[in-house]
Amino acid sequence: MKFELSTLRRRTLLALLATAAGAASAQSRDKPITLCVGYPPGGGTDYVARLLAQRMSTLLDQQVIVLNLPGATGMIALERVAKSAPDGNTLVLMASGDTILPALRTNLPVDLRRDLAFVAPVVRGPLALVVNPALPVKSVADLVALAKAKPGVLNFGSPGVGNAQHLAGEAFDRAAGVKMVHVPFKGGAEATNGIISGDVQVGYLSIAPAMPLVQAGKLRLLAVTTKARSAAAPDTPTIAELGFPGYDVSSWFGVAARAGTPRDVLLKLNDIITRALQGPEAKEALLKQGLEQMIETPDQFTATVQAAITHNAALARDIGLKAE
């Protein structure tokens, strides 16, 4: 009798545990995942976030919502995630430009290395090295020759100090042994207009918005900044293949969670993010933005972010950028 009662109790307990586990699982699916974005709606970061959220929602059978938290150069969104519960339900779509922040600002509320767990890269895309058509150069070699002949006379524009376009220009100057003057504008549109108007002669633009301007004759495209050619401009050479083999600059986006998020959660999210952007529809949507999927494990993506932080800190020191 004692054995039967004990068995009955055990079965009852197991049934209750199974019911509770099922309820917890259902509750977890009912709770949406929040994907924070540190920039306003309508920009490139927001576009990638909404495409990713939509496709993740379908795969997970769980709502993934985009929360725009613009301000402080993306730091508000990063801080939201750094102070969230380490359960994978609050994520941030960080940009490659975020990795320069530690070199530019003191007393940041978020230590990228300490406070975040890097889940997965999402996409990467090249920048387009463009010039004003009135500039008498038709190739990267011509640009380098002119810059060497007139040191400090040519200038290049970007949306501000420390962004990916600024760093791409500084990295090119170092690789080519030239010095062009950086001119920061208030935003991407202003920088682009500055090149078109001739206020600055050179720029490094996201390739998707640059291509229509190139086709209209308002800009001249010389090269792309990634090591491999871009599917958005397959006939355009890379800077690396034009005599600068170490040059490889891209603008990328990736997902991070709070540090301390369980590894099994990180691996599950990595798998979902990877699968979310596979397939012809996703590939076509990304190609229209000049982007391609970037696939790495959490450990590989962590190494990518760490290397970018270290590289950008060294570059900032070399070009004299000082933390404020």
CSV table of C-alpha atoms in Angstrom, one decimal:
chain,number,residue,atom,x,y,z
A,1,MET,CA,0.0,0.0,0.0
A,2,LYS,CA,2.8,2.4,0.9
A,3,PHE,CA,4.5,1.6,-2.4
A,4,GLU,CA,1.3,2.2,-4.4
A,5,LEU,CA,0.7,5.5,-2.5
A,6,SER,CA,4.2,6.6,-3.1
A,7,THR,CA,3.9,5.8,-6.8
A,8,LEU,CA,0.6,7.7,-7.0
A,9,ARG,CA,2.1,10.7,-5.4
A,10,ARG,CA,5.1,10.6,-7.6
A,11,ARG,CA,2.9,10.4,-10.7
A,12,THR,CA,0.8,13.2,-9.4
A,13,LEU,CA,3.9,15.4,-8.8
A,14,LEU,CA,5.3,14.6,-12.3
A,15,ALA,CA,1.9,15.6,-13.8
A,16,LEU,CA,1.9,18.8,-11.9
A,17,LEU,CA,5.4,19.6,-13.0
A,18,ALA,CA,4.6,18.9,-16.6
A,19,THR,CA,1.6,21.1,-16.4
A,20,ALA,CA,3.6,23.9,-14.8
A,21,ALA,CA,6.3,23.6,-17.5
A,22,GLY,CA,3.8,23.7,-20.2
A,23,ALA,CA,2.2,26.8,-18.7
A,24,ALA,CA,5.6,28.5,-18.3
A,25,SER,CA,6.4,27.7,-21.9
A,26,ALA,CA,3.1,29.1,-23.1
A,27,GLN,CA,3.6,32.2,-21.0
A,28,SER,CA,7.1,32.7,-22.5
A,29,ARG,CA,5.6,32.5,-26.0
A,30,ASP,CA,3.0,35.1,-25.0
A,31,LYS,CA,5.6,37.6,-23.8
A,32,PRO,CA,7.0,39.6,-26.8
A,33,ILE,CA,10.6,40.0,-27.5
A,34,THR,CA,11.7,43.7,-27.6
A,35,LEU,CA,14.3,44.6,-30.2
A,36,CYS,CA,15.7,48.1,-29.2
A,37,VAL,CA,17.0,50.4,-31.9
A,38,GLY,CA,19.1,53.5,-30.9
A,39,TYR,CA,18.0,55.5,-33.9
A,40,PRO,CA,14.7,57.0,-35.2
A,41,PRO,CA,12.3,55.2,-37.5
A,42,GLY,CA,12.9,55.4,-41.2
A,43,GLY,CA,16.7,55.0,-41.3
A,44,GLY,CA,18.9,52.1,-42.3
A,45,THR,CA,19.2,50.6,-38.8
A,46,ASP,CA,15.4,50.8,-38.4
A,47,TYR,CA,14.8,49.1,-41.7
A,48,VAL,CA,17.0,46.1,-40.8
A,49,ALA,CA,15.4,45.9,-37.4
A,50,ARG,CA,11.9,45.7,-38.7
A,51,LEU,CA,12.7,43.2,-41.4
A,52,LEU,CA,14.5,41.0,-38.8
A,53,ALA,CA,11.6,41.4,-36.2
A,54,GLN,CA,9.0,40.4,-38.8
A,55,ARG,CA,10.8,37.3,-39.8
A,56,MET,CA,11.8,36.3,-36.3
A,57,SER,CA,8.2,36.6,-35.2
A,58,THR,CA,7.1,34.1,-37.9
A,59,LEU,CA,9.8,31.5,-37.0
A,60,LEU,CA,9.3,31.8,-33.2
A,61,ASP,CA,5.5,32.1,-33.3
A,62,GLN,CA,6.1,34.9,-30.8
A,63,GLN,CA,5.8,38.6,-31.3
A,64,VAL,CA,9.1,40.6,-31.8
A,65,ILE,CA,8.5,44.3,-31.5
A,66,VAL,CA,10.8,47.1,-32.5
A,67,LEU,CA,11.3,49.8,-29.9
A,68,ASN,CA,13.0,53.0,-31.2
A,69,LEU,CA,15.1,54.8,-28.5
A,70,PRO,CA,17.0,57.5,-30.4
A,71,GLY,CA,19.5,59.7,-28.6
A,72,ALA,CA,23.0,59.7,-27.2
A,73,THR,CA,24.5,58.1,-30.4
A,74,GLY,CA,22.6,54.9,-29.7
A,75,MET,CA,23.6,54.7,-26.1
A,76,ILE,CA,20.0,54.9,-24.8
A,77,ALA,CA,19.0,51.7,-26.5
A,78,LEU,CA,22.3,49.9,-25.4
A,79,GLU,CA,21.6,51.0,-21.8
A,80,ARG,CA,18.1,49.7,-21.9
A,81,VAL,CA,19.3,46.2,-22.7
A,82,ALA,CA,22.3,46.4,-20.3
A,83,LYS,CA,19.8,47.0,-17.5
A,84,SER,CA,17.2,44.5,-18.6
A,85,ALA,CA,16.6,41.0,-17.2
A,86,PRO,CA,19.2,38.5,-18.6
A,87,ASP,CA,16.5,36.3,-20.3
A,88,GLY,CA,16.9,37.1,-24.0
A,89,ASN,CA,13.5,38.9,-24.1
A,90,THR,CA,15.1,42.4,-24.5
A,91,LEU,CA,17.6,42.8,-27.3
A,92,VAL,CA,19.4,45.6,-29.1
A,93,LEU,CA,20.3,45.9,-32.8
A,94,MET,CA,23.7,47.5,-32.5
A,95,ALA,CA,25.7,49.0,-35.3
A,96,SER,CA,29.4,48.8,-36.2
A,97,GLY,CA,29.6,52.5,-35.3
A,98,ASP,CA,28.8,51.7,-31.7
A,99,THR,CA,32.2,50.2,-31.3
A,100,ILE,CA,33.9,53.6,-31.5
A,101,LEU,CA,31.9,55.0,-28.6
A,102,PRO,CA,34.3,53.9,-25.9
A,103,ALA,CA,37.1,55.8,-27.7
A,104,LEU,CA,35.0,59.0,-28.0
A,105,ARG,CA,33.2,59.3,-24.7
A,106,THR,CA,34.2,59.0,-21.1
A,107,ASN,CA,32.0,57.7,-18.3
A,108,LEU,CA,29.7,55.7,-20.7
A,109,PRO,CA,26.7,54.2,-18.9
A,110,VAL,CA,27.4,50.9,-20.7
A,111,ASP,CA,30.6,48.9,-21.0
A,112,LEU,CA,30.2,47.0,-24.2
A,113,ARG,CA,32.5,44.2,-23.2
A,114,ARG,CA,31.2,43.8,-19.7
A,115,ASP,CA,27.5,44.6,-19.9
A,116,LEU,CA,26.4,42.9,-23.2
A,117,ALA,CA,26.3,39.4,-24.6
A,118,PHE,CA,26.8,39.4,-28.4
A,119,VAL,CA,24.2,37.1,-29.9
A,120,ALA,CA,24.6,37.2,-33.7
A,121,PRO,CA,25.6,39.4,-36.6
A,122,VAL,CA,22.7,40.3,-38.9
A,123,VAL,CA,23.9,42.0,-42.1
A,124,ARG,CA,26.9,43.8,-43.4
A,125,GLY,CA,27.3,46.2,-46.4
A,126,PRO,CA,30.1,48.1,-48.1
A,127,LEU,CA,30.5,51.8,-48.3
A,128,ALA,CA,30.9,53.4,-51.7
A,129,LEU,CA,34.0,55.6,-52.3
A,130,VAL,CA,32.6,58.4,-54.4
A,131,VAL,CA,33.8,61.7,-55.7
A,132,ASN,CA,32.2,64.8,-57.1
A,133,PRO,CA,32.2,64.3,-60.9
A,134,ALA,CA,34.0,67.6,-61.4
A,135,LEU,CA,37.1,66.2,-59.6
A,136,PRO,CA,39.6,65.2,-62.3
A,137,VAL,CA,39.9,61.6,-61.1
A,138,LYS,CA,38.4,58.4,-62.6
A,139,SER,CA,40.0,55.8,-60.4
A,140,VAL,CA,41.4,55.2,-56.9
A,141,ALA,CA,44.9,55.6,-58.3
A,142,ASP,CA,44.0,59.0,-59.7
A,143,LEU,CA,42.6,60.0,-56.3
A,144,VAL,CA,45.7,58.9,-54.5
A,145,ALA,CA,48.0,60.7,-57.0
A,146,LEU,CA,46.0,63.9,-56.6
A,147,ALA,CA,45.9,63.7,-52.9
A,148,LYS,CA,49.7,63.2,-52.8
A,149,ALA,CA,50.2,66.1,-55.2
A,150,LYS,CA,48.0,68.4,-53.1
A,151,PRO,CA,48.3,67.3,-49.4
A,152,GLY,CA,45.7,68.8,-47.2
A,153,VAL,CA,43.7,70.3,-50.0
A,154,LEU,CA,41.2,67.6,-50.8
A,155,ASN,CA,38.5,66.9,-48.2
A,156,PHE,CA,36.0,64.2,-47.5
A,157,GLY,CA,32.6,64.5,-45.8
A,158,SER,CA,30.7,62.3,-43.4
A,159,PRO,CA,27.7,62.5,-41.1
A,160,GLY,CA,29.8,63.4,-38.1
A,161,VAL,CA,32.9,62.6,-36.0
A,162,GLY,CA,33.5,58.9,-35.3
A,163,ASN,CA,30.9,57.4,-37.5
A,164,ALA,CA,31.6,54.5,-40.0
A,165,GLN,CA,32.0,56.9,-43.0
A,166,HIS,CA,34.5,59.1,-41.1
A,167,LEU,CA,36.5,56.0,-40.0
A,168,ALA,CA,36.5,54.6,-43.5
A,169,GLY,CA,38.0,57.8,-44.8
A,170,GLU,CA,40.7,57.9,-42.1
A,171,ALA,CA,41.5,54.3,-42.7
A,172,PHE,CA,41.9,55.0,-46.4
A,173,ASP,CA,44.2,57.9,-45.8
A,174,ARG,CA,46.4,55.7,-43.6
A,175,ALA,CA,46.5,52.9,-46.2
A,176,ALA,CA,47.3,55.2,-49.1
A,177,GLY,CA,49.7,57.4,-47.3
A,178,VAL,CA,47.7,60.6,-48.0
A,179,LYS,CA,45.9,63.2,-45.9
A,180,MET,CA,42.5,64.5,-46.8
A,181,VAL,CA,40.7,66.8,-44.4
A,182,HIS,CA,37.6,65.5,-42.7
A,183,VAL,CA,34.5,67.7,-42.8
A,184,PRO,CA,31.7,66.6,-40.5
A,185,PHE,CA,28.1,67.3,-41.4
A,186,LYS,CA,25.0,67.1,-39.3
A,187,GLY,CA,23.7,64.0,-40.9
A,188,GLY,CA,24.0,61.6,-43.9
A,189,ALA,CA,21.8,63.6,-46.2
A,190,GLU,CA,23.8,66.8,-45.6
A,191,ALA,CA,27.1,64.9,-46.2
A,192,THR,CA,25.8,63.5,-49.5
A,193,ASN,CA,24.5,66.9,-50.6
A,194,GLY,CA,27.9,68.4,-49.7
A,195,ILE,CA,29.7,66.0,-52.1
A,196,ILE,CA,27.1,66.6,-54.9
A,197,SER,CA,27.4,70.4,-54.5
A,198,GLY,CA,31.2,70.3,-54.4
A,199,ASP,CA,31.6,71.6,-50.9
A,200,VAL,CA,33.6,68.5,-50.3
A,201,GLN,CA,35.2,66.4,-53.0
A,202,VAL,CA,35.1,62.9,-51.6
A,203,GLY,CA,32.8,60.7,-49.5
A,204,TYR,CA,32.2,57.2,-48.3
A,205,LEU,CA,28.4,56.5,-48.6
A,206,SER,CA,26.1,53.6,-47.9
A,207,ILE,CA,25.9,51.9,-51.3
A,208,ALA,CA,22.1,51.7,-51.7
A,209,PRO,CA,21.4,55.4,-51.6
A,210,ALA,CA,24.6,56.2,-53.5
A,211,MET,CA,23.8,54.1,-56.6
A,212,PRO,CA,20.9,56.1,-57.9
A,213,LEU,CA,23.1,59.3,-57.6
A,214,VAL,CA,25.9,57.5,-59.4
A,215,GLN,CA,23.5,56.4,-62.2
A,216,ALA,CA,22.2,60.0,-62.5
A,217,GLY,CA,25.7,61.3,-62.9
A,218,LYS,CA,25.7,63.3,-59.7
A,219,LEU,CA,28.4,61.2,-58.1
A,220,ARG,CA,31.3,59.2,-59.5
A,221,LEU,CA,31.8,55.7,-58.0
A,222,LEU,CA,35.5,54.6,-57.7
A,223,ALA,CA,35.4,51.6,-55.4
A,224,VAL,CA,33.7,49.8,-52.5
A,225,THR,CA,35.3,49.4,-49.1
A,226,THR,CA,34.8,45.7,-48.4
A,227,LYS,CA,37.3,43.0,-49.2
A,228,ALA,CA,34.8,41.3,-51.6
A,229,ARG,CA,32.8,43.0,-54.3
A,230,SER,CA,29.3,44.0,-53.6
A,231,ALA,CA,26.3,42.3,-55.3
A,232,ALA,CA,24.8,45.7,-55.5
A,233,ALA,CA,27.6,46.9,-57.7
A,234,PRO,CA,29.4,43.7,-59.0
A,235,ASP,CA,31.4,45.5,-61.6
A,236,THR,CA,32.9,48.0,-59.1
A,237,PRO,CA,36.3,47.0,-57.8
A,238,THR,CA,37.2,47.0,-54.1
A,239,ILE,CA,39.8,49.2,-52.6
A,240,ALA,CA,41.6,46.1,-51.4
A,241,GLU,CA,42.0,44.7,-55.0
A,242,LEU,CA,43.3,48.1,-56.2
A,243,GLY,CA,46.6,47.9,-54.3
A,244,PHE,CA,45.5,48.1,-50.7
A,245,PRO,CA,45.0,44.4,-49.6
A,246,GLY,CA,44.6,45.1,-45.9
A,247,TYR,CA,41.7,47.5,-46.5
A,248,ASP,CA,38.4,46.1,-45.4
A,249,VAL,CA,35.7,48.4,-44.0
A,250,SER,CA,32.1,47.6,-43.7
A,251,SER,CA,29.0,48.8,-42.0
A,252,TRP,CA,27.4,46.0,-40.0
A,253,PHE,CA,24.5,45.4,-37.7
A,254,GLY,CA,24.2,42.7,-35.0
A,255,VAL,CA,22.1,41.7,-32.1
A,256,ALA,CA,23.2,41.8,-28.4
A,257,ALA,CA,21.5,40.8,-25.2
A,258,ARG,CA,22.3,41.5,-21.6
A,259,ALA,CA,25.5,39.9,-20.2
A,260,GLY,CA,24.6,36.8,-18.2
A,261,THR,CA,21.9,35.6,-20.6
A,262,PRO,CA,22.1,31.8,-20.5
A,263,ARG,CA,24.1,30.3,-23.3
A,264,ASP,CA,21.3,28.0,-24.5
A,265,VAL,CA,19.2,31.1,-25.0
A,266,LEU,CA,22.0,32.8,-26.9
A,267,LEU,CA,22.4,29.8,-29.1
A,268,LYS,CA,18.6,29.6,-29.8
A,269,LEU,CA,18.5,33.3,-30.7
A,270,ASN,CA,21.5,32.9,-32.9
A,271,ASP,CA,19.9,30.1,-34.8
A,272,ILE,CA,16.6,32.0,-35.2
A,273,ILE,CA,18.4,35.2,-36.4
A,274,THR,CA,20.4,33.2,-38.9
A,275,ARG,CA,17.4,31.4,-40.3
A,276,ALA,CA,15.3,34.6,-40.3
A,277,LEU,CA,17.2,36.2,-43.2
A,278,GLN,CA,17.7,33.2,-45.3
A,279,GLY,CA,15.6,32.6,-48.4
A,280,PRO,CA,15.2,34.5,-51.7
A,281,GLU,CA,12.7,37.1,-50.3
A,282,ALA,CA,15.0,38.2,-47.5
A,283,LYS,CA,18.0,38.2,-49.8
A,284,GLU,CA,16.2,40.4,-52.3
A,285,ALA,CA,15.1,42.8,-49.6
A,286,LEU,CA,18.6,43.1,-48.3
A,287,LEU,CA,20.1,43.5,-51.7
A,288,LYS,CA,17.9,46.6,-52.4
A,289,GLN,CA,19.6,48.2,-49.4
A,290,GLY,CA,23.1,47.1,-50.6
A,291,LEU,CA,23.3,44.6,-47.7
A,292,GLU,CA,24.1,40.9,-47.3
A,293,GLN,CA,23.6,38.4,-44.5
A,294,MET,CA,26.4,38.0,-42.1
A,295,ILE,CA,26.6,34.6,-40.3
A,296,GLU,CA,28.7,33.9,-37.2
A,297,THR,CA,28.3,32.0,-33.9
A,298,PRO,CA,28.0,33.9,-30.7
A,299,ASP,CA,31.7,33.3,-30.0
A,300,GLN,CA,32.7,34.5,-33.4
A,301,PHE,CA,30.5,37.6,-33.3
A,302,THR,CA,31.9,38.4,-29.8
A,303,ALA,CA,35.4,38.2,-31.4
A,304,THR,CA,34.3,40.5,-34.2
A,305,VAL,CA,32.9,43.1,-31.8
A,306,GLN,CA,36.0,42.9,-29.5
A,307,ALA,CA,38.3,43.3,-32.5
A,308,ALA,CA,36.3,46.3,-33.8
A,309,ILE,CA,36.5,48.0,-30.4
A,310,THR,CA,40.3,47.5,-30.2
A,311,HIS,CA,40.8,48.6,-33.8
A,312,ASN,CA,38.7,51.7,-33.5
A,313,ALA,CA,40.4,52.7,-30.3
A,314,ALA,CA,43.8,52.5,-32.0
A,315,LEU,CA,42.5,54.4,-35.0
A,316,ALA,CA,41.1,57.1,-32.8
A,317,ARG,CA,44.4,57.6,-31.1
A,318,ASP,CA,46.3,57.7,-34.4
A,319,ILE,CA,44.1,60.4,-35.9
A,320,GLY,CA,43.9,62.4,-32.7
A,321,LEU,CA,40.2,61.8,-31.7
A,322,LYS,CA,39.8,62.5,-28.0
A,323,ALA,CA,37.1,61.2,-25.7
A,324,GLU,CA,34.8,63.9,-24.4
